[in-house]
């Protein structure tokens, strides 16, 4: 009974907000755009056809309709998410896309360039840290535990970026 009551309240509230044809058209258009964005992202990420959650709809609408992010960049964020976490997380992907967007990046080519610059800067910091540690004659235990993993990820990311840059721009998501 409680669920039915709240669902009924939602329907009444929605009906109160849509009190003319223009508002109804606007609401239908917005819902259609969200669903198109979801289907675009779902297809690019090879997610089996299913109904999207509210948060998935929100993120897809933001990326595709709000920020005009290219679907290839969404795929890139997905790949980074899976490589880092081993599972799909729209919230984690949103963090990646948000960082790119805040730097004016909406396409995968620019994202790969930024990733490469970040890897180079990280490598320079690592080399400077190693040089400093070499002078003192000791290695930080924090470095040996955490930076080794970062170094491996940076190398793999760099190889992937080179592979993507050398491709013709056609992405085969079947691999």
PDB file of C-alpha atoms in Angstrom:
ATOM      1  CA  UNK A   1       0.000   0.000   0.000  1.00  0.00           C
ATOM      2  CA  UNK A   2       2.764   2.460   0.921  1.00  0.00           C
ATOM      3  CA  UNK A   3       4.511   2.119  -2.472  1.00  0.00           C
ATOM      4  CA  UNK A   4       1.211   2.558  -4.306  1.00  0.00           C
ATOM      5  CA  UNK A   5       0.460   5.678  -2.284  1.00  0.00           C
ATOM      6  CA  UNK A   6       3.815   7.311  -3.120  1.00  0.00           C
ATOM      7  CA  UNK A   7       3.572   6.351  -6.775  1.00  0.00           C
ATOM      8  CA  UNK A   8       0.115   7.885  -6.862  1.00  0.00           C
ATOM      9  CA  UNK A   9       1.478  11.078  -5.276  1.00  0.00           C
ATOM     10  CA  UNK A  10       4.197  11.243  -7.941  1.00  0.00           C
ATOM     11  CA  UNK A  11       1.616  10.918 -10.712  1.00  0.00           C
ATOM     12  CA  UNK A  12      -0.526  13.657  -9.169  1.00  0.00           C
ATOM     13  CA  UNK A  13       2.494  15.950  -8.786  1.00  0.00           C
ATOM     14  CA  UNK A  14       3.550  15.341 -12.395  1.00  0.00           C
ATOM     15  CA  UNK A  15       0.002  16.050 -13.576  1.00  0.00           C
ATOM     16  CA  UNK A  16      -0.059  19.320 -11.618  1.00  0.00           C
ATOM     17  CA  UNK A  17       3.214  20.430 -13.242  1.00  0.00           C
ATOM     18  CA  UNK A  18       2.029  19.608 -16.770  1.00  0.00           C
ATOM     19  CA  UNK A  19      -1.089  21.701 -17.086  1.00  0.00           C
ATOM     20  CA  UNK A  20      -0.966  22.567 -20.784  1.00  0.00           C
ATOM     21  CA  UNK A  21      -0.031  21.115 -24.160  1.00  0.00           C
ATOM     22  CA  UNK A  22       3.246  23.064 -24.427  1.00  0.00           C
ATOM     23  CA  UNK A  23       4.511  21.733 -21.069  1.00  0.00           C
ATOM     24  CA  UNK A  24       3.477  18.210 -22.067  1.00  0.00           C
ATOM     25  CA  UNK A  25       5.389  18.471 -25.349  1.00  0.00           C
ATOM     26  CA  UNK A  26       8.431  19.838 -23.544  1.00  0.00           C
ATOM     27  CA  UNK A  27       8.363  16.983 -20.993  1.00  0.00           C
ATOM     28  CA  UNK A  28       7.985  14.345 -23.714  1.00  0.00           C
ATOM     29  CA  UNK A  29      10.827  15.896 -25.705  1.00  0.00           C
ATOM     30  CA  UNK A  30      13.132  15.903 -22.654  1.00  0.00           C
ATOM     31  CA  UNK A  31      12.311  12.265 -21.830  1.00  0.00           C
ATOM     32  CA  UNK A  32      12.867  11.246 -25.458  1.00  0.00           C
ATOM     33  CA  UNK A  33      16.263  13.004 -25.535  1.00  0.00           C
ATOM     34  CA  UNK A  34      17.315  11.234 -22.306  1.00  0.00           C
ATOM     35  CA  UNK A  35      16.325   7.852 -23.710  1.00  0.00           C
ATOM     36  CA  UNK A  36      18.160   8.519 -26.973  1.00  0.00           C
ATOM     37  CA  UNK A  37      21.280   9.485 -24.995  1.00  0.00           C
ATOM     38  CA  UNK A  38      20.988   6.287 -22.936  1.00  0.00           C
ATOM     39  CA  UNK A  39      20.626   4.166 -26.068  1.00  0.00           C
ATOM     40  CA  UNK A  40      23.628   5.868 -27.678  1.00  0.00           C
ATOM     41  CA  UNK A  41      25.821   5.197 -24.630  1.00  0.00           C
ATOM     42  CA  UNK A  42      24.365   1.717 -24.027  1.00  0.00           C
ATOM     43  CA  UNK A  43      25.122   0.740 -27.599  1.00  0.00           C
ATOM     44  CA  UNK A  44      28.677   2.163 -27.518  1.00  0.00           C
ATOM     45  CA  UNK A  45      29.436   0.314 -24.256  1.00  0.00           C
ATOM     46  CA  UNK A  46      27.755  -2.849 -25.523  1.00  0.00           C
ATOM     47  CA  UNK A  47      25.376  -2.992 -22.581  1.00  0.00           C
ATOM     48  CA  UNK A  48      22.570  -5.454 -23.320  1.00  0.00           C
ATOM     49  CA  UNK A  49      19.235  -3.824 -24.050  1.00  0.00           C
ATOM     50  CA  UNK A  50      17.467  -3.020 -20.805  1.00  0.00           C
ATOM     51  CA  UNK A  51      15.748  -0.169 -19.016  1.00  0.00           C
ATOM     52  CA  UNK A  52      18.179   2.411 -17.662  1.00  0.00           C
ATOM     53  CA  UNK A  53      18.275   3.399 -14.020  1.00  0.00           C
ATOM     54  CA  UNK A  54      17.483   6.996 -13.133  1.00  0.00           C
ATOM     55  CA  UNK A  55      21.170   7.752 -12.502  1.00  0.00           C
ATOM     56  CA  UNK A  56      22.228   6.171 -15.815  1.00  0.00           C
ATOM     57  CA  UNK A  57      19.675   8.333 -17.619  1.00  0.00           C
ATOM     58  CA  UNK A  58      20.916  11.406 -15.759  1.00  0.00           C
ATOM     59  CA  UNK A  59      24.586  10.782 -16.636  1.00  0.00           C
ATOM     60  CA  UNK A  60      23.918   9.900 -20.274  1.00  0.00           C
ATOM     61  CA  UNK A  61      21.704  12.954 -20.708  1.00  0.00           C
ATOM     62  CA  UNK A  62      24.366  15.172 -19.156  1.00  0.00           C
ATOM     63  CA  UNK A  63      27.202  13.790 -21.306  1.00  0.00           C
ATOM     64  CA  UNK A  64      25.423  13.553 -24.652  1.00  0.00           C
ATOM     65  CA  UNK A  65      22.827  16.336 -24.517  1.00  0.00           C
ATOM     66  CA  UNK A  66      24.235  18.702 -21.912  1.00  0.00           C
ATOM     67  CA  UNK A  67      27.996  18.636 -22.411  1.00  0.00           C
ATOM     68  CA  UNK A  68      27.954  17.363 -26.027  1.00  0.00           C
ATOM     69  CA  UNK A  69      30.616  14.766 -25.245  1.00  0.00           C
ATOM     70  CA  UNK A  70      31.512  12.528 -28.188  1.00  0.00           C
ATOM     71  CA  UNK A  71      30.449   8.939 -27.635  1.00  0.00           C
ATOM     72  CA  UNK A  72      34.052   7.801 -28.268  1.00  0.00           C
ATOM     73  CA  UNK A  73      35.131   9.815 -25.211  1.00  0.00           C
ATOM     74  CA  UNK A  74      32.421   8.114 -23.154  1.00  0.00           C
ATOM     75  CA  UNK A  75      33.836   4.796 -24.395  1.00  0.00           C
ATOM     76  CA  UNK A  76      37.337   5.938 -23.387  1.00  0.00           C
ATOM     77  CA  UNK A  77      36.073   6.801 -19.887  1.00  0.00           C
ATOM     78  CA  UNK A  78      34.409   3.378 -19.756  1.00  0.00           C
ATOM     79  CA  UNK A  79      37.682   1.661 -20.683  1.00  0.00           C
ATOM     80  CA  UNK A  80      39.562   3.617 -18.014  1.00  0.00           C
ATOM     81  CA  UNK A  81      36.864   2.734 -15.477  1.00  0.00           C
ATOM     82  CA  UNK A  82      36.958  -0.982 -16.279  1.00  0.00           C
ATOM     83  CA  UNK A  83      40.773  -1.046 -16.295  1.00  0.00           C
ATOM     84  CA  UNK A  84      40.942   0.679 -12.909  1.00  0.00           C
ATOM     85  CA  UNK A  85      37.960  -0.907 -11.099  1.00  0.00           C
ATOM     86  CA  UNK A  86      37.163  -4.064 -13.010  1.00  0.00           C
ATOM     87  CA  UNK A  87      33.493  -3.083 -13.262  1.00  0.00           C
ATOM     88  CA  UNK A  88      31.157  -0.515 -14.776  1.00  0.00           C
ATOM     89  CA  UNK A  89      30.477   2.548 -12.632  1.00  0.00           C
ATOM     90  CA  UNK A  90      28.662   5.493 -14.179  1.00  0.00           C
ATOM     91  CA  UNK A  91      29.670   7.669 -11.206  1.00  0.00           C
ATOM     92  CA  UNK A  92      33.368   6.849 -11.746  1.00  0.00           C
ATOM     93  CA  UNK A  93      33.013   7.455 -15.494  1.00  0.00           C
ATOM     94  CA  UNK A  94      31.369  10.777 -14.720  1.00  0.00           C
ATOM     95  CA  UNK A  95      34.403  11.773 -12.656  1.00  0.00           C
ATOM     96  CA  UNK A  96      36.679  11.032 -15.617  1.00  0.00           C
ATOM     97  CA  UNK A  97      34.453  12.859 -18.095  1.00  0.00           C
ATOM     98  CA  UNK A  98      33.997  15.791 -15.703  1.00  0.00           C
ATOM     99  CA  UNK A  99      37.787  16.286 -15.432  1.00  0.00           C
ATOM    100  CA  UNK A 100      38.089  16.270 -19.223  1.00  0.00           C
ATOM    101  CA  UNK A 101      35.116  18.598 -19.665  1.00  0.00           C
ATOM    102  CA  UNK A 102      36.462  21.091 -17.118  1.00  0.00           C
ATOM    103  CA  UNK A 103      39.588  21.307 -19.288  1.00  0.00           C
ATOM    104  CA  UNK A 104      37.535  21.884 -22.439  1.00  0.00           C
ATOM    105  CA  UNK A 105      37.932  18.345 -23.758  1.00  0.00           C
ATOM    106  CA  UNK A 106      34.929  16.706 -25.419  1.00  0.00           C
ATOM    107  CA  UNK A 107      36.627  14.308 -27.865  1.00  0.00           C
ATOM    108  CA  UNK A 108      38.812  11.242 -27.433  1.00  0.00           C
ATOM    109  CA  UNK A 109      41.765  12.576 -29.454  1.00  0.00           C
ATOM    110  CA  UNK A 110      42.208  15.517 -27.092  1.00  0.00           C
ATOM    111  CA  UNK A 111      41.708  13.229 -24.091  1.00  0.00           C
ATOM    112  CA  UNK A 112      44.467  10.896 -25.289  1.00  0.00           C
ATOM    113  CA  UNK A 113      46.829  13.869 -25.707  1.00  0.00           C
ATOM    114  CA  UNK A 114      46.051  15.057 -22.179  1.00  0.00           C
ATOM    115  CA  UNK A 115      46.504  11.526 -20.815  1.00  0.00           C
ATOM    116  CA  UNK A 116      49.918  11.358 -22.498  1.00  0.00           C
ATOM    117  CA  UNK A 117      50.924  14.733 -21.043  1.00  0.00           C
ATOM    118  CA  UNK A 118      49.832  13.573 -17.597  1.00  0.00           C
ATOM    119  CA  UNK A 119      51.822  10.338 -17.970  1.00  0.00           C
ATOM    120  CA  UNK A 120      54.916  12.288 -19.007  1.00  0.00           C
ATOM    121  CA  UNK A 121      54.549  14.638 -16.038  1.00  0.00           C
ATOM    122  CA  UNK A 122      54.059  11.671 -13.698  1.00  0.00           C
ATOM    123  CA  UNK A 123      57.151   9.989 -15.141  1.00  0.00           C
ATOM    124  CA  UNK A 124      59.181  13.177 -14.656  1.00  0.00           C
ATOM    125  CA  UNK A 125      58.032  13.367 -11.011  1.00  0.00           C
ATOM    126  CA  UNK A 126      58.880   9.687 -10.512  1.00  0.00           C
ATOM    127  CA  UNK A 127      62.367  10.160 -11.982  1.00  0.00           C
ATOM    128  CA  UNK A 128      62.960  13.239  -9.829  1.00  0.00           C
ATOM    129  CA  UNK A 129      61.790  11.305  -6.765  1.00  0.00           C
ATOM    130  CA  UNK A 130      64.078   8.383  -7.631  1.00  0.00           C
ATOM    131  CA  UNK A 131      67.014  10.738  -8.131  1.00  0.00           C
ATOM    132  CA  UNK A 132      66.381  12.321  -4.729  1.00  0.00           C
ATOM    133  CA  UNK A 133      66.056   8.904  -3.110  1.00  0.00           C
ATOM    134  CA  UNK A 134      69.267   7.750  -4.790  1.00  0.00           C
ATOM    135  CA  UNK A 135      71.185  10.646  -3.231  1.00  0.00           C
ATOM    136  CA  UNK A 136      69.908   9.822   0.241  1.00  0.00           C
ATOM    137  CA  UNK A 137      70.690   6.150  -0.229  1.00  0.00           C
ATOM    138  CA  UNK A 138      67.231   4.907   0.711  1.00  0.00           C
ATOM    139  CA  UNK A 139      63.942   4.298  -1.040  1.00  0.00           C
ATOM    140  CA  UNK A 140      60.621   5.333   0.405  1.00  0.00           C
ATOM    141  CA  UNK A 141      58.430   2.371   1.346  1.00  0.00           C
ATOM    142  CA  UNK A 142      55.379   4.349   0.211  1.00  0.00           C
ATOM    143  CA  UNK A 143      56.902   4.646  -3.254  1.00  0.00           C
ATOM    144  CA  UNK A 144      57.710   0.965  -3.488  1.00  0.00           C
ATOM    145  CA  UNK A 145      54.139  -0.049  -2.621  1.00  0.00           C
ATOM    146  CA  UNK A 146      52.014   2.505  -4.472  1.00  0.00           C
ATOM    147  CA  UNK A 147      54.107   3.974  -7.258  1.00  0.00           C
ATOM    148  CA  UNK A 148      55.046   0.624  -8.764  1.00  0.00           C
ATOM    149  CA  UNK A 149      51.375   0.019  -9.598  1.00  0.00           C
ATOM    150  CA  UNK A 150      51.031   3.568 -10.922  1.00  0.00           C
ATOM    151  CA  UNK A 151      54.094   3.037 -13.118  1.00  0.00           C
ATOM    152  CA  UNK A 152      52.689  -0.164 -14.600  1.00  0.00           C
ATOM    153  CA  UNK A 153      49.331   1.528 -15.263  1.00  0.00           C
ATOM    154  CA  UNK A 154      51.102   4.485 -16.896  1.00  0.00           C
ATOM    155  CA  UNK A 155      53.075   2.179 -19.194  1.00  0.00           C
ATOM    156  CA  UNK A 156      49.948   0.255 -20.191  1.00  0.00           C
ATOM    157  CA  UNK A 157      48.002   3.491 -20.728  1.00  0.00           C
ATOM    158  CA  UNK A 158      50.830   4.874 -22.881  1.00  0.00           C
ATOM    159  CA  UNK A 159      50.882   1.727 -25.027  1.00  0.00           C
ATOM    160  CA  UNK A 160      47.108   1.874 -25.399  1.00  0.00           C
ATOM    161  CA  UNK A 161      47.249   5.585 -26.327  1.00  0.00           C
ATOM    162  CA  UNK A 162      49.906   4.900 -28.985  1.00  0.00           C
ATOM    163  CA  UNK A 163      47.815   2.060 -30.350  1.00  0.00           C
ATOM    164  CA  UNK A 164      44.718   4.295 -30.493  1.00  0.00           C
ATOM    165  CA  UNK A 165      46.659   7.170 -32.071  1.00  0.00           C
ATOM    166  CA  UNK A 166      48.095   4.909 -34.771  1.00  0.00           C
ATOM    167  CA  UNK A 167      44.687   3.511 -35.691  1.00  0.00           C
ATOM    168  CA  UNK A 168      42.708   5.161 -38.464  1.00  0.00           C
ATOM    169  CA  UNK A 169      40.233   6.525 -35.956  1.00  0.00           C
ATOM    170  CA  UNK A 170      37.808   3.657 -36.458  1.00  0.00           C
ATOM    171  CA  UNK A 171      37.151   1.994 -33.155  1.00  0.00           C
ATOM    172  CA  UNK A 172      36.404  -1.685 -33.032  1.00  0.00           C
ATOM    173  CA  UNK A 173      34.635  -2.403 -29.785  1.00  0.00           C
ATOM    174  CA  UNK A 174      34.616  -6.158 -30.412  1.00  0.00           C
ATOM    175  CA  UNK A 175      38.163  -6.601 -29.084  1.00  0.00           C
TER     176      UNK A 175
END
